[in-house]
mmCIF file of C-alpha atoms and ligand atoms in Angstrom:
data_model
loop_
_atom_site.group_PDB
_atom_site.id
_atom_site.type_symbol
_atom_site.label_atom_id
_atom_site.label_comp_id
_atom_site.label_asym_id
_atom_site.label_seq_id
_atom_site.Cartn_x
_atom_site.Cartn_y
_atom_site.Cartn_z
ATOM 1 C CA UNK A 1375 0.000 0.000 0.000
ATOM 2 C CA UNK A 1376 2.613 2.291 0.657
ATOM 3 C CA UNK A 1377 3.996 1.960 -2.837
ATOM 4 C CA UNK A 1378 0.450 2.633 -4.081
ATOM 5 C CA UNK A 1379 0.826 5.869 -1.876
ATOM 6 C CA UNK A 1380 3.689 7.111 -3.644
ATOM 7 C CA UNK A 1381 2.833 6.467 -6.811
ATOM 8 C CA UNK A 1382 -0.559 8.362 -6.295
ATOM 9 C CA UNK A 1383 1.719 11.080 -4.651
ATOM 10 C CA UNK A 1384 3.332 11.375 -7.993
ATOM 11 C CA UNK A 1385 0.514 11.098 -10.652
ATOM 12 C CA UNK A 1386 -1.102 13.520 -8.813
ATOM 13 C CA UNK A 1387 1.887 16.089 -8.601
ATOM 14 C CA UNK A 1388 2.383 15.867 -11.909
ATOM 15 C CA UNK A 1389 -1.387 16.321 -13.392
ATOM 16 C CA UNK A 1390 -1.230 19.491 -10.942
ATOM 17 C CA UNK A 1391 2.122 20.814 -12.971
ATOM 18 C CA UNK A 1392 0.472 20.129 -16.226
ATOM 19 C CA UNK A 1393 -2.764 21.422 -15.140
ATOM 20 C CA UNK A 1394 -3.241 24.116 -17.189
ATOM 21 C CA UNK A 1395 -6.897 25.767 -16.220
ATOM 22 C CA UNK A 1396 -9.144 26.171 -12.949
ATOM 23 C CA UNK A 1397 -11.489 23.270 -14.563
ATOM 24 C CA UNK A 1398 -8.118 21.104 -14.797
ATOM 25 C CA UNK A 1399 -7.029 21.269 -11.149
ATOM 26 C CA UNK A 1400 -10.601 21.279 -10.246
ATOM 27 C CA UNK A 1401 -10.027 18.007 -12.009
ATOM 28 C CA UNK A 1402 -7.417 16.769 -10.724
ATOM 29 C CA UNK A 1403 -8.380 17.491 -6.656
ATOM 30 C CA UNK A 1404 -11.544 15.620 -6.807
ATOM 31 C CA UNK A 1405 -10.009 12.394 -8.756
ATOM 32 C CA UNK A 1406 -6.855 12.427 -6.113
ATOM 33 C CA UNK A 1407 -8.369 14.013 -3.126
ATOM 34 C CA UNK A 1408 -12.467 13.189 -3.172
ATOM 35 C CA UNK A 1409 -14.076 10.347 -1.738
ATOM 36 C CA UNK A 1410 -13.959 8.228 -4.542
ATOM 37 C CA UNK A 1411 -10.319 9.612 -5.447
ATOM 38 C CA UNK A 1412 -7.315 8.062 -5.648
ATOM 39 C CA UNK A 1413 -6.449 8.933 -2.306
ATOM 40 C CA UNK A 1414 -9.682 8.864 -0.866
ATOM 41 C CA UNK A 1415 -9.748 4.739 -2.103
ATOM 42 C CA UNK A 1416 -7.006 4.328 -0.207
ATOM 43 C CA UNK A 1417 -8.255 5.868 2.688
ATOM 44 C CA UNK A 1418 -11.049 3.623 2.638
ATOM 45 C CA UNK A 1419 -9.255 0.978 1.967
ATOM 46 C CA UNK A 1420 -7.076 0.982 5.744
ATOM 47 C CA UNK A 1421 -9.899 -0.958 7.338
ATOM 48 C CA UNK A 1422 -8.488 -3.464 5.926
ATOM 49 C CA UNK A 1423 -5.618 -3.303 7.093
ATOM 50 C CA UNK A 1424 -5.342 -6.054 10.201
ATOM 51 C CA UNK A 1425 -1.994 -5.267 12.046
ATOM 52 C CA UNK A 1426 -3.008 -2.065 14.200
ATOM 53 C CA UNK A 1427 0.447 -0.547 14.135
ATOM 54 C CA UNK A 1428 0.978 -0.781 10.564
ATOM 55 C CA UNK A 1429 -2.515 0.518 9.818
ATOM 56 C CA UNK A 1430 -1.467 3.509 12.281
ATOM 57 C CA UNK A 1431 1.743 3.775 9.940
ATOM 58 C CA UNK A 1432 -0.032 3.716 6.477
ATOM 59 C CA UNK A 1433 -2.683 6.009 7.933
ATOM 60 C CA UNK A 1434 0.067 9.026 8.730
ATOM 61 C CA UNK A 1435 1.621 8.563 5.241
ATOM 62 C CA UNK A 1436 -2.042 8.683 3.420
ATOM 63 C CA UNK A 1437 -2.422 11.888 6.157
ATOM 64 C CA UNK A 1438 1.129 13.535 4.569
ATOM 65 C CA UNK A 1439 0.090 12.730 0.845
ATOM 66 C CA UNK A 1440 -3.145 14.378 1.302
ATOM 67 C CA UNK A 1441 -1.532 17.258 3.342
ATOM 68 C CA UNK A 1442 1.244 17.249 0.076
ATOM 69 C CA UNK A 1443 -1.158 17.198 -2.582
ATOM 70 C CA UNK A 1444 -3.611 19.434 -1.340
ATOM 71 C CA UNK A 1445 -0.610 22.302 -1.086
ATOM 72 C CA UNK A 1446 0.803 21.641 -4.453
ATOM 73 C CA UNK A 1447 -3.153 21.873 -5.949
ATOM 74 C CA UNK A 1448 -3.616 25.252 -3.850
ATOM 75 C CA UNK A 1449 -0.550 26.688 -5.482
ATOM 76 C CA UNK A 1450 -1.044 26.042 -8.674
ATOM 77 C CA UNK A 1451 -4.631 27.293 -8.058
ATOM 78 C CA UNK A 1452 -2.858 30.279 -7.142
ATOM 79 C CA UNK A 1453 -1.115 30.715 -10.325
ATOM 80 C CA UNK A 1454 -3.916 29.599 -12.348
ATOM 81 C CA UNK A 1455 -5.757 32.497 -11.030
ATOM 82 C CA UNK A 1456 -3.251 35.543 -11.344
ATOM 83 C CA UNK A 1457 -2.530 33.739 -15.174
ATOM 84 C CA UNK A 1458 -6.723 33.702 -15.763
ATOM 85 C CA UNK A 1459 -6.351 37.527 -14.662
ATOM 86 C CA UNK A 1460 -3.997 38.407 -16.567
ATOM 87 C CA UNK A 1461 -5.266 36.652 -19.745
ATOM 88 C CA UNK A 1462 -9.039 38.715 -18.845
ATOM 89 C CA UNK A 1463 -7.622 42.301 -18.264
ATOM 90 C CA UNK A 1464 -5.381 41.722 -21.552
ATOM 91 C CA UNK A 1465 -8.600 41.193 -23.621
ATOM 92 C CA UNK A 1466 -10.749 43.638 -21.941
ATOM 93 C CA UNK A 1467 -8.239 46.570 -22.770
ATOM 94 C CA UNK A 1468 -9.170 49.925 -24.750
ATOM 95 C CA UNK A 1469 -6.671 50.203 -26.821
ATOM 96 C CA UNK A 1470 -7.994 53.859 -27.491
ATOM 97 C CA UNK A 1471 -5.046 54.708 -30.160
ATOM 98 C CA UNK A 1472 -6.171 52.443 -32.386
ATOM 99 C CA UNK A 1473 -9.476 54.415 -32.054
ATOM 100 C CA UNK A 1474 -7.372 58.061 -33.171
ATOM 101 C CA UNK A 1475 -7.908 57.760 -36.930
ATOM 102 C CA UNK A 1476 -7.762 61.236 -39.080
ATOM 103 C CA UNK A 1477 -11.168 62.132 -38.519
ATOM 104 C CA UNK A 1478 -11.019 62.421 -34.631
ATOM 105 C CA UNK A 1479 -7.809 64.320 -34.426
ATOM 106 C CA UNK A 1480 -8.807 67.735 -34.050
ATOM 107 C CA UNK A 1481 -8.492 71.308 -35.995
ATOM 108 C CA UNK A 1482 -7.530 74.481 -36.016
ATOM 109 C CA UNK A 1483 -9.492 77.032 -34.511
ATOM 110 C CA UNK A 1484 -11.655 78.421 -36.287
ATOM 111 C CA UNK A 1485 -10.589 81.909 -36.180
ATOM 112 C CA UNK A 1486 -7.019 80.523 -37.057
ATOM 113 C CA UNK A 1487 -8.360 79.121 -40.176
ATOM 114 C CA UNK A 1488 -10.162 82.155 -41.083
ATOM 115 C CA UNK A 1489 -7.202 83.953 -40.574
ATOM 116 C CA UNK A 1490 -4.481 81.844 -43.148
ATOM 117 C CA UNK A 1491 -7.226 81.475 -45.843
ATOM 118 C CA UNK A 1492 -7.612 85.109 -45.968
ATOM 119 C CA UNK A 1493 -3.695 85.227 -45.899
ATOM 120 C CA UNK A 1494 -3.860 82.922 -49.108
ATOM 121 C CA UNK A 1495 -6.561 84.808 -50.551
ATOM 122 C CA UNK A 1496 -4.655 88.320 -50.615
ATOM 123 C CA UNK A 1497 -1.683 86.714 -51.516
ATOM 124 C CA UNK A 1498 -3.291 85.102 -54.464
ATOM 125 C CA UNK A 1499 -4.495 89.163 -55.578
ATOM 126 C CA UNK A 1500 -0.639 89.898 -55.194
ATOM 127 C CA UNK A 1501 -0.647 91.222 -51.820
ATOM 128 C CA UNK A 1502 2.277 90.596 -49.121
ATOM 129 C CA UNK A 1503 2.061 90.024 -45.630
ATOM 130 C CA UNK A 1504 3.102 92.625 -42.733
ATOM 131 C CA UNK A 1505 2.880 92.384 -39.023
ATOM 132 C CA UNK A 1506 3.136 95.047 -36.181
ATOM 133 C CA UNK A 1507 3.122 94.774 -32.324
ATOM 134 C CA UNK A 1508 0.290 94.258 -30.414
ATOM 135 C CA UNK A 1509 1.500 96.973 -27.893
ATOM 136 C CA UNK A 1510 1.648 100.021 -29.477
ATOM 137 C CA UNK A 1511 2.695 103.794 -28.638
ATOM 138 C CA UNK A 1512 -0.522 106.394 -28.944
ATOM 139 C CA UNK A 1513 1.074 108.193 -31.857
ATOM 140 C CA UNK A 1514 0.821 105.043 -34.304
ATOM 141 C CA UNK A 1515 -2.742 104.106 -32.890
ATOM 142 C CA UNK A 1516 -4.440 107.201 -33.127
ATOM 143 C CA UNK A 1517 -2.411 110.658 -33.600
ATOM 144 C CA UNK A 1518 -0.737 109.579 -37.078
ATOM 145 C CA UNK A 1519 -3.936 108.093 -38.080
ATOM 146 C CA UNK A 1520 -5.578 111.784 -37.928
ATOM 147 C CA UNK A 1521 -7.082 111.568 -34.207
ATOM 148 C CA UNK A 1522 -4.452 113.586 -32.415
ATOM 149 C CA UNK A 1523 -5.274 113.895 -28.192
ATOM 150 C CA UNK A 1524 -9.336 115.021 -27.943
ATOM 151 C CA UNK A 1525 -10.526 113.796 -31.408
ATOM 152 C CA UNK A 1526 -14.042 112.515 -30.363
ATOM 153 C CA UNK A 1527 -12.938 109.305 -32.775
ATOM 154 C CA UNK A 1528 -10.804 108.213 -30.104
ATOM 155 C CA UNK A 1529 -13.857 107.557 -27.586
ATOM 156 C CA UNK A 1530 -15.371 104.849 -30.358
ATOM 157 C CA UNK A 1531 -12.346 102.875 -29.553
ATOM 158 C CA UNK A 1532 -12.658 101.559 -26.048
ATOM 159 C CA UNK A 1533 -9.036 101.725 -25.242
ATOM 160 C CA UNK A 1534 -6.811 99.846 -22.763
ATOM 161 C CA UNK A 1535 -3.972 101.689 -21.402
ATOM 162 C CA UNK A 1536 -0.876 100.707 -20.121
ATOM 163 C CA UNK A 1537 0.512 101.821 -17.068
ATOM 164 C CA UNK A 1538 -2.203 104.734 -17.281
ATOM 165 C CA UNK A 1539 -3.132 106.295 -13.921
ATOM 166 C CA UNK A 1540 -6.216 107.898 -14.241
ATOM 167 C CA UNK A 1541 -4.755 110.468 -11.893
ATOM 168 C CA UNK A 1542 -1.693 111.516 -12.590
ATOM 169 C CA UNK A 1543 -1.240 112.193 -16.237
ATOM 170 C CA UNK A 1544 2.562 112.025 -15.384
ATOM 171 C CA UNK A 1545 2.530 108.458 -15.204
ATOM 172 C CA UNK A 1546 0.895 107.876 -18.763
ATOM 173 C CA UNK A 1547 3.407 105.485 -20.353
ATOM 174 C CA UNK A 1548 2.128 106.512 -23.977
ATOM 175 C CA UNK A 1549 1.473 102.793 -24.488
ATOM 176 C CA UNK A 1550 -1.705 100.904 -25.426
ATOM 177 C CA UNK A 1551 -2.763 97.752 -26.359
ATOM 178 C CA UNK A 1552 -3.955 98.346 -30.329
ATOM 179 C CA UNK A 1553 -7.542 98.920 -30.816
ATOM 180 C CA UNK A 1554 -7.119 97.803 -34.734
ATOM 181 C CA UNK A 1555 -4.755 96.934 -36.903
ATOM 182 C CA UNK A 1556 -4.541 100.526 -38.716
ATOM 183 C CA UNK A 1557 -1.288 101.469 -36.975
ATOM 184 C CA UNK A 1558 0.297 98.728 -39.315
ATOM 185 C CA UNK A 1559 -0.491 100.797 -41.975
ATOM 186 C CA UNK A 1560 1.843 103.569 -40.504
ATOM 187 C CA UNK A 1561 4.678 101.030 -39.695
ATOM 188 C CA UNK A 1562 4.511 99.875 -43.361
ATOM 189 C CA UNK A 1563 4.669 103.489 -45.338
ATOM 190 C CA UNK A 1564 7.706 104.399 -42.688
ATOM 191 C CA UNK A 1565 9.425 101.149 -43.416
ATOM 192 C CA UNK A 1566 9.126 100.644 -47.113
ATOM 193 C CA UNK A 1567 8.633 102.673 -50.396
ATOM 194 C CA UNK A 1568 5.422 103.132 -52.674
ATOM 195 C CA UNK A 1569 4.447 100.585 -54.475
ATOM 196 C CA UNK A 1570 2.940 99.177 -51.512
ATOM 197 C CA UNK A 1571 0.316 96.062 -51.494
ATOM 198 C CA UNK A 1572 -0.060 94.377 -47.898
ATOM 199 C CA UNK A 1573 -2.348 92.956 -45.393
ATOM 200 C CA UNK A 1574 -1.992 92.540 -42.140
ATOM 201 C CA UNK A 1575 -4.024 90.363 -39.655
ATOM 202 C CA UNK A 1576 -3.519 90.130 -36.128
ATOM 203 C CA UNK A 1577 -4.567 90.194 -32.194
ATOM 204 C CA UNK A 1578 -6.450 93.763 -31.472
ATOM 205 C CA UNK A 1579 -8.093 94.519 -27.627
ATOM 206 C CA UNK A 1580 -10.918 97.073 -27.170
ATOM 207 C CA UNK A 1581 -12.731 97.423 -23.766
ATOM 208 C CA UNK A 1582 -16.051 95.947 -25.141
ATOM 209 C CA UNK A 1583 -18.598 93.741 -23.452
ATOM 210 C CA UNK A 1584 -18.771 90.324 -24.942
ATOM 211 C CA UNK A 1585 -22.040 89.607 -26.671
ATOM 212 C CA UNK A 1586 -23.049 87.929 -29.544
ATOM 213 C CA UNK A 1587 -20.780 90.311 -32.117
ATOM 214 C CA UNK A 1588 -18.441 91.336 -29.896
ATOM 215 C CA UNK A 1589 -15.127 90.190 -27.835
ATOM 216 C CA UNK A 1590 -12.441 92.263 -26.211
ATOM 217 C CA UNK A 1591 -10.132 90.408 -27.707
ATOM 218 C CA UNK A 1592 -10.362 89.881 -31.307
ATOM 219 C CA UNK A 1593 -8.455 89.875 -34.455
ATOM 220 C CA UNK A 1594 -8.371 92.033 -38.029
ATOM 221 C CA UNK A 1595 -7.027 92.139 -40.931
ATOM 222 C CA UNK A 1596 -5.809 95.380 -42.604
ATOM 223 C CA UNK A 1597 -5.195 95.824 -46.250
ATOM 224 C CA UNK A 1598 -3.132 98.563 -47.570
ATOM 225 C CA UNK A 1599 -2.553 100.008 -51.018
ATOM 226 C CA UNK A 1600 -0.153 102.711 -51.802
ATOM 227 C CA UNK A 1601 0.406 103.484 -55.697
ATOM 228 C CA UNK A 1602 -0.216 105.785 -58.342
ATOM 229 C CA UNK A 1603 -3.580 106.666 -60.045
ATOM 230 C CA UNK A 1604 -5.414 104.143 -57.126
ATOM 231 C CA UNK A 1605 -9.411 105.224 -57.021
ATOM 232 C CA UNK A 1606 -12.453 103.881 -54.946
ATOM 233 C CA UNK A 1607 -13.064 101.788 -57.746
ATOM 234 C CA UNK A 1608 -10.200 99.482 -57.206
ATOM 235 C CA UNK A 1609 -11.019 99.279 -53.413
ATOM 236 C CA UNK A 1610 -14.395 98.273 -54.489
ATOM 237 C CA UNK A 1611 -12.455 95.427 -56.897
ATOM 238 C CA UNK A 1612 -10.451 94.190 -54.431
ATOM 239 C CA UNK A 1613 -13.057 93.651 -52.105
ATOM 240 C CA UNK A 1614 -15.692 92.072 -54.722
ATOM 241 C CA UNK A 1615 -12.781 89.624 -55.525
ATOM 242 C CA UNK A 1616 -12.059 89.186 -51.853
ATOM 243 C CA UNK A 1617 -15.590 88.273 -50.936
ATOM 244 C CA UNK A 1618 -15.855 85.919 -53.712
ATOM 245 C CA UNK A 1619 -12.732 84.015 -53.219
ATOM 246 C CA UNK A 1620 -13.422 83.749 -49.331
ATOM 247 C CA UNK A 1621 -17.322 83.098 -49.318
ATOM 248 C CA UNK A 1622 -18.147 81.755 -51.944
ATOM 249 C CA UNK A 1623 -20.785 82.664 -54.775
ATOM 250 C CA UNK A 1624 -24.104 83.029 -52.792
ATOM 251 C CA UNK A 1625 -23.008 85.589 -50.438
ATOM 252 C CA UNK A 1626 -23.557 89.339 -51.262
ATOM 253 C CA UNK A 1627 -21.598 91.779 -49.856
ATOM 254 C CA UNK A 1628 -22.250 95.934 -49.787
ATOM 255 C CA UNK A 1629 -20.590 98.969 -49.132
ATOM 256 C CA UNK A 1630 -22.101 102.296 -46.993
ATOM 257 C CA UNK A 1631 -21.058 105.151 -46.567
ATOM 258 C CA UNK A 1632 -19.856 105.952 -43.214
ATOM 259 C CA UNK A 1633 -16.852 108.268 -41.335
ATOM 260 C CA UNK A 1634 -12.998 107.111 -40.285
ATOM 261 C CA UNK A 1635 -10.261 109.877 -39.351
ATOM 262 C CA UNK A 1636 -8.132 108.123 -41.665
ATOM 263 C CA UNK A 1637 -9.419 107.565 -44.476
ATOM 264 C CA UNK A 1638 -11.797 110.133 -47.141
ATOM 265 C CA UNK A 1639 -14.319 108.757 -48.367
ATOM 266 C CA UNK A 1640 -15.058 106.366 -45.683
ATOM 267 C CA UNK A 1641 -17.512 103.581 -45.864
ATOM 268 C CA UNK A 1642 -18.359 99.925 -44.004
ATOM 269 C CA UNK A 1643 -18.350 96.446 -45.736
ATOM 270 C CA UNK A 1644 -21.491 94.300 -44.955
ATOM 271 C CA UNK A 1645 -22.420 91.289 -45.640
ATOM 272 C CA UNK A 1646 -25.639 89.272 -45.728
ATOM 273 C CA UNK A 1647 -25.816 86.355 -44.047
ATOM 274 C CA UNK A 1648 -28.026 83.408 -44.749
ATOM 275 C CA UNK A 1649 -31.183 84.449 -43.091
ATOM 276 C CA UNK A 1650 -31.284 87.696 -44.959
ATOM 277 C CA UNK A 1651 -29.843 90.027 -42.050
ATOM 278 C CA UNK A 1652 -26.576 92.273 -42.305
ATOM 279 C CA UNK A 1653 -23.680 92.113 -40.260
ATOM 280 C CA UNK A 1654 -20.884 94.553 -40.288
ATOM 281 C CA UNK A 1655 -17.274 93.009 -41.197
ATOM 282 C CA UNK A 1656 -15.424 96.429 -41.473
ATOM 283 C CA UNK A 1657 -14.499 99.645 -42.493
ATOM 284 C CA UNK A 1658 -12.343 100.870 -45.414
ATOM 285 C CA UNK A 1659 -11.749 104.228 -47.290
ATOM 286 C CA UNK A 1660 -9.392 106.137 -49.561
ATOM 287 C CA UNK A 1661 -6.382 106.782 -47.208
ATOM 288 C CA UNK A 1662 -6.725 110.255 -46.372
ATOM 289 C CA UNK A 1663 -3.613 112.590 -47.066
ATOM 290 C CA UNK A 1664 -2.871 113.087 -43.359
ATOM 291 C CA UNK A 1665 -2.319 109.676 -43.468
ATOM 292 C CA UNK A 1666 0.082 109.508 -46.180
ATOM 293 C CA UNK A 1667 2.003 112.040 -44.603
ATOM 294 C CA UNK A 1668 2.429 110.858 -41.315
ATOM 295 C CA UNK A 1669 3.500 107.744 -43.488
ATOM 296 C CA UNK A 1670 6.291 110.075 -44.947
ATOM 297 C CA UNK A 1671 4.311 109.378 -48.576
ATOM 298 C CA UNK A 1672 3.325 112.572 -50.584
ATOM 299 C CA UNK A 1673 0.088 112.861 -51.175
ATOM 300 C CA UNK A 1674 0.913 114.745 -54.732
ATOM 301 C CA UNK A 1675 2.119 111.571 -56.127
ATOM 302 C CA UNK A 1676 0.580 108.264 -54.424
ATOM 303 C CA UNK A 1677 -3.127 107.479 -53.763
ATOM 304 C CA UNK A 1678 -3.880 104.469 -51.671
ATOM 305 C CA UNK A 1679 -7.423 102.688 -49.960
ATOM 306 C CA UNK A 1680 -6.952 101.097 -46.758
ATOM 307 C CA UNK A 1681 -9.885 98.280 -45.363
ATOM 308 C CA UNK A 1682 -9.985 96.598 -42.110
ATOM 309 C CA UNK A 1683 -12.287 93.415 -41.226
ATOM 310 C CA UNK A 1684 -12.869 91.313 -38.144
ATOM 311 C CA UNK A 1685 -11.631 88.144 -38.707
ATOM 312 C CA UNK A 1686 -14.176 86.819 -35.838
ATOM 313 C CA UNK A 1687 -16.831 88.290 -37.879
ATOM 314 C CA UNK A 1688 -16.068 86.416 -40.935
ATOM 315 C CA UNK A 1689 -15.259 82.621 -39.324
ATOM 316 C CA UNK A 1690 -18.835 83.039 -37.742
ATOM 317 C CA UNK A 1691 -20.752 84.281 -40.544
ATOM 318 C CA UNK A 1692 -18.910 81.491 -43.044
ATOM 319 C CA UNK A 1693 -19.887 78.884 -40.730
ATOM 320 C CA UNK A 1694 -23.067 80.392 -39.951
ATOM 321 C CA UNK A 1695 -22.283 80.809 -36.409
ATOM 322 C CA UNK A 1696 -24.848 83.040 -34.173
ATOM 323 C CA UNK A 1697 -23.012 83.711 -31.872
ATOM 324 C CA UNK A 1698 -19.204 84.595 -31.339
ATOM 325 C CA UNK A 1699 -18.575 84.175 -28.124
ATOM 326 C CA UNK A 1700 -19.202 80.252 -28.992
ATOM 327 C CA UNK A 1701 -16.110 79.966 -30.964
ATOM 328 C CA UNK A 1702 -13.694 80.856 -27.221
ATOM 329 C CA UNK A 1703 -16.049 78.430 -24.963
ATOM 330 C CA UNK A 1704 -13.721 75.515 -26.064
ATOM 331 C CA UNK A 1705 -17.130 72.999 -25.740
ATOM 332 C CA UNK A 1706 -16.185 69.930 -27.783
ATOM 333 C CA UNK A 1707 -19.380 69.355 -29.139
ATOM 334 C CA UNK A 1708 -19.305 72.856 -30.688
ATOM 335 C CA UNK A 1709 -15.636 72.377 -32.175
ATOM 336 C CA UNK A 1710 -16.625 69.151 -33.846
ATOM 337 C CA UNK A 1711 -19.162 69.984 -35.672
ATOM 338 C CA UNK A 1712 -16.299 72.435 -38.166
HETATM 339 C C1 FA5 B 2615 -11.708 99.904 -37.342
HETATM 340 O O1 FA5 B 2615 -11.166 99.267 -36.454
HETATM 341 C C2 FA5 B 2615 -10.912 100.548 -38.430
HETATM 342 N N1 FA5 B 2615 -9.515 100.506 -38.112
HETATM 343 C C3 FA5 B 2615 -11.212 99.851 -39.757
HETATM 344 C C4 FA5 B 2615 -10.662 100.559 -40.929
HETATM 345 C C5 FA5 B 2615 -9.404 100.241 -41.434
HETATM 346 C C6 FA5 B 2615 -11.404 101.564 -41.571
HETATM 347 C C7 FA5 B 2615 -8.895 100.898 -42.539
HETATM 348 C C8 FA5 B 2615 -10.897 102.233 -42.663
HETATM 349 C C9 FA5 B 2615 -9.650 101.888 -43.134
HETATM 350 P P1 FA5 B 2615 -14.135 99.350 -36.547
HETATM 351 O O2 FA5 B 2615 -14.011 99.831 -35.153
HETATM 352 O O3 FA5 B 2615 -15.449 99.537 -37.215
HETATM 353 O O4 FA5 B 2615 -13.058 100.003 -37.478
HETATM 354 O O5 FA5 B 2615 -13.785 97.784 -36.560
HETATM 355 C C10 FA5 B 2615 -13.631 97.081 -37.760
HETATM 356 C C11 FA5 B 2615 -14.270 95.702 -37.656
HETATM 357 O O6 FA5 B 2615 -13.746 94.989 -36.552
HETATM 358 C C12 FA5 B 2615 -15.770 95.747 -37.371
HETATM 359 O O7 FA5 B 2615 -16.482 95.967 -38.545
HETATM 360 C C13 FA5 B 2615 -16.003 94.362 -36.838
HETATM 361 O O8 FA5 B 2615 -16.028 93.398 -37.878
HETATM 362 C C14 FA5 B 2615 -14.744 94.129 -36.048
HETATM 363 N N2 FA5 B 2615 -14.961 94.404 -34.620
HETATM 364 C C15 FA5 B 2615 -15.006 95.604 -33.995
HETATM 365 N N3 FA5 B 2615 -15.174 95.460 -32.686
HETATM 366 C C16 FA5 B 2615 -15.256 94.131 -32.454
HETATM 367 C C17 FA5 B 2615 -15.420 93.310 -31.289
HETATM 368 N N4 FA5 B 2615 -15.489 93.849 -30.076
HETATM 369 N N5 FA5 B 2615 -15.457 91.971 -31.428
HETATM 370 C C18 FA5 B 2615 -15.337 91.396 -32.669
HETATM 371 N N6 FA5 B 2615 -15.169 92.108 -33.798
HETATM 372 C C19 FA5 B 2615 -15.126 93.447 -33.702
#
């Protein structure tokens, strides 16, 4: 009996090595350890067993195979868990990057887009691109644009100072965070020489209230032409071209007559948006010969038109946007829908 012990002992311990599932060791502890098990046979089996000492002998060594067994199945029980784990969380896993194709990988902002397509767009007419700083000095802003200190022009602007103290003019560091891009216009005529075809967009800050057309931080673009023999007719040109080439056909633009320091005539550029209503997307003129001056360009010789849109304006009416504060809210399900 004792061999039949030891051989149990080792069928068993190896079926638990091999046993490669719960259901298998499962398997393998009731055939070795149940009643009707291996073991369990032999347990039954020590009745017979006449001499009392050897019985007590046989029945300590059945006692340290079960004991054996029974650790080596709880073990590998062990195992076969954290392995059945393992093998679970491994299929249950989100790979989410297989998820990320082209479609879900975000844009632009809208404004941003707005902003190079209407770079493309003058560059296609033949214009060139110009840039000036977002802080700017008083004179550029407003006094070489024809609203020297008290012009009542200067209260349409909303204007944020810096370092202004309200009470002591003294501290007035002459510095302001551009209202529009117009002072670019200045920069450009002191910089560069007639013939002169530019735009340029960029960041401008007014103290406004946001609502529905308005933000107090928003962006323009400014076109400037400087050359000889230049009428109202080609600033009407350029902007019939411009409107087509960024809207679209379907979209009808208009131009009224209206009042800028810097420019003579004046007038604003509308546009109609789908539901029949018109929004205001800027103002534009004949540069007016203060203007060229203050540019160091002589009035005698060069003409030039000048034009200055919200950039804000035109992402929202393009996408038929109601609302512009939308476009800065950063809500997903807004962004995904361009
Ligand atoms: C100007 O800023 C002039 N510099 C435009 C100009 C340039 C006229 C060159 C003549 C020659 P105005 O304040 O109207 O003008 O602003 C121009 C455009 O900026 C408006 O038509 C509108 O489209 C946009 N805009 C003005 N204020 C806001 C605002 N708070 N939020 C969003 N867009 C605005």
């Amino acid at each position: 009996m004792t061999n039949d012990i030891a051989a149990a002992i080792e069928t068993a311990l190896q079926r638990v090595s091999d046993a490669a599932s719960l259901d298998e060791i499962d398997a393998v502890s009731g055939e070795t350890l149940g009643k009707k098990g291996v073991l369990g046979g032999l347990k039954a089996s020590l009745a017979k067993i006449a001499d009392i000492e050897e019985r007590k002998a046989v029945g300590r060594s059945l006692n340290e195979a079960f004991a054996s067994v029974s650790a080596a199945i709880d073990e590998r029980r062990q195992e076969l868990i954290a392995i059945e784990r393992a093998a679970q969380v491994a299929g249950e896993r989100l790979d989410l990057t297989e998820a990320m194709d082209a479609a879900s990988r975000g844009h632009l902002h809208l404004v941003t887009q707005a902003w190079q397509e209407l770079e493309d767009v003058f560059v296609g007419l033949g214009f060139t691109v110009a840039e000036g700083p977002e802080v700017e000095t008083d004179w550029h802003n407003f006094e070489a644009l024809n609203m020297s200190e008290g012009h009542p022009a200067r209260g349409e602007f909303d204007t944020l100072f810096i370092g202004h103290d309200e009470h002591e003019d003294a501290g007035d560091s002459g510095l302001l965070l551009r209202t529009h891009t117009s002072p670019v216009q200045i920069r450009t005529m002191l910089a560069s020489e007639p013939p002169i075809y530019i735009v340029a967009p960029g960041r401008v800050f007014r103290r406004d209230t946001p609502d529905a057309t308005h933000m107090p931080v928003f962006h323009q673009i400014e076109g400037l032409v400087v050359d000889r023999d230049i009428s109202m007719a080609d600033l009407a040109g350029t902007i019939e071209a411009f409107t087509q080439a960024f809207f679209g056909k379907g979209f009808t633009s208009r131009l009224r007559p209206s009042y800028f320091p810097f420019t003579e005539p004046s007038a604003e550029f509308d546009i109609r948006r789908p539901d029949g209503s018109w929004l205001e997307l800027g103002g534009c003129g004949m540069v007016h010969p203060e203007v060229l001056r203050a540019g160091g360009v002589d009035p005698e010789e060069w003409s030039g038109f000048a034009f200055g849109f919200g950039i804000d304006r035109m992402a929202v009416m393009r996408h038929g946007i109601t609302d512009i504060r939308d476009m800065y809210v950063n809500d997903i399900r807004f962004i995904e829908q361009f």
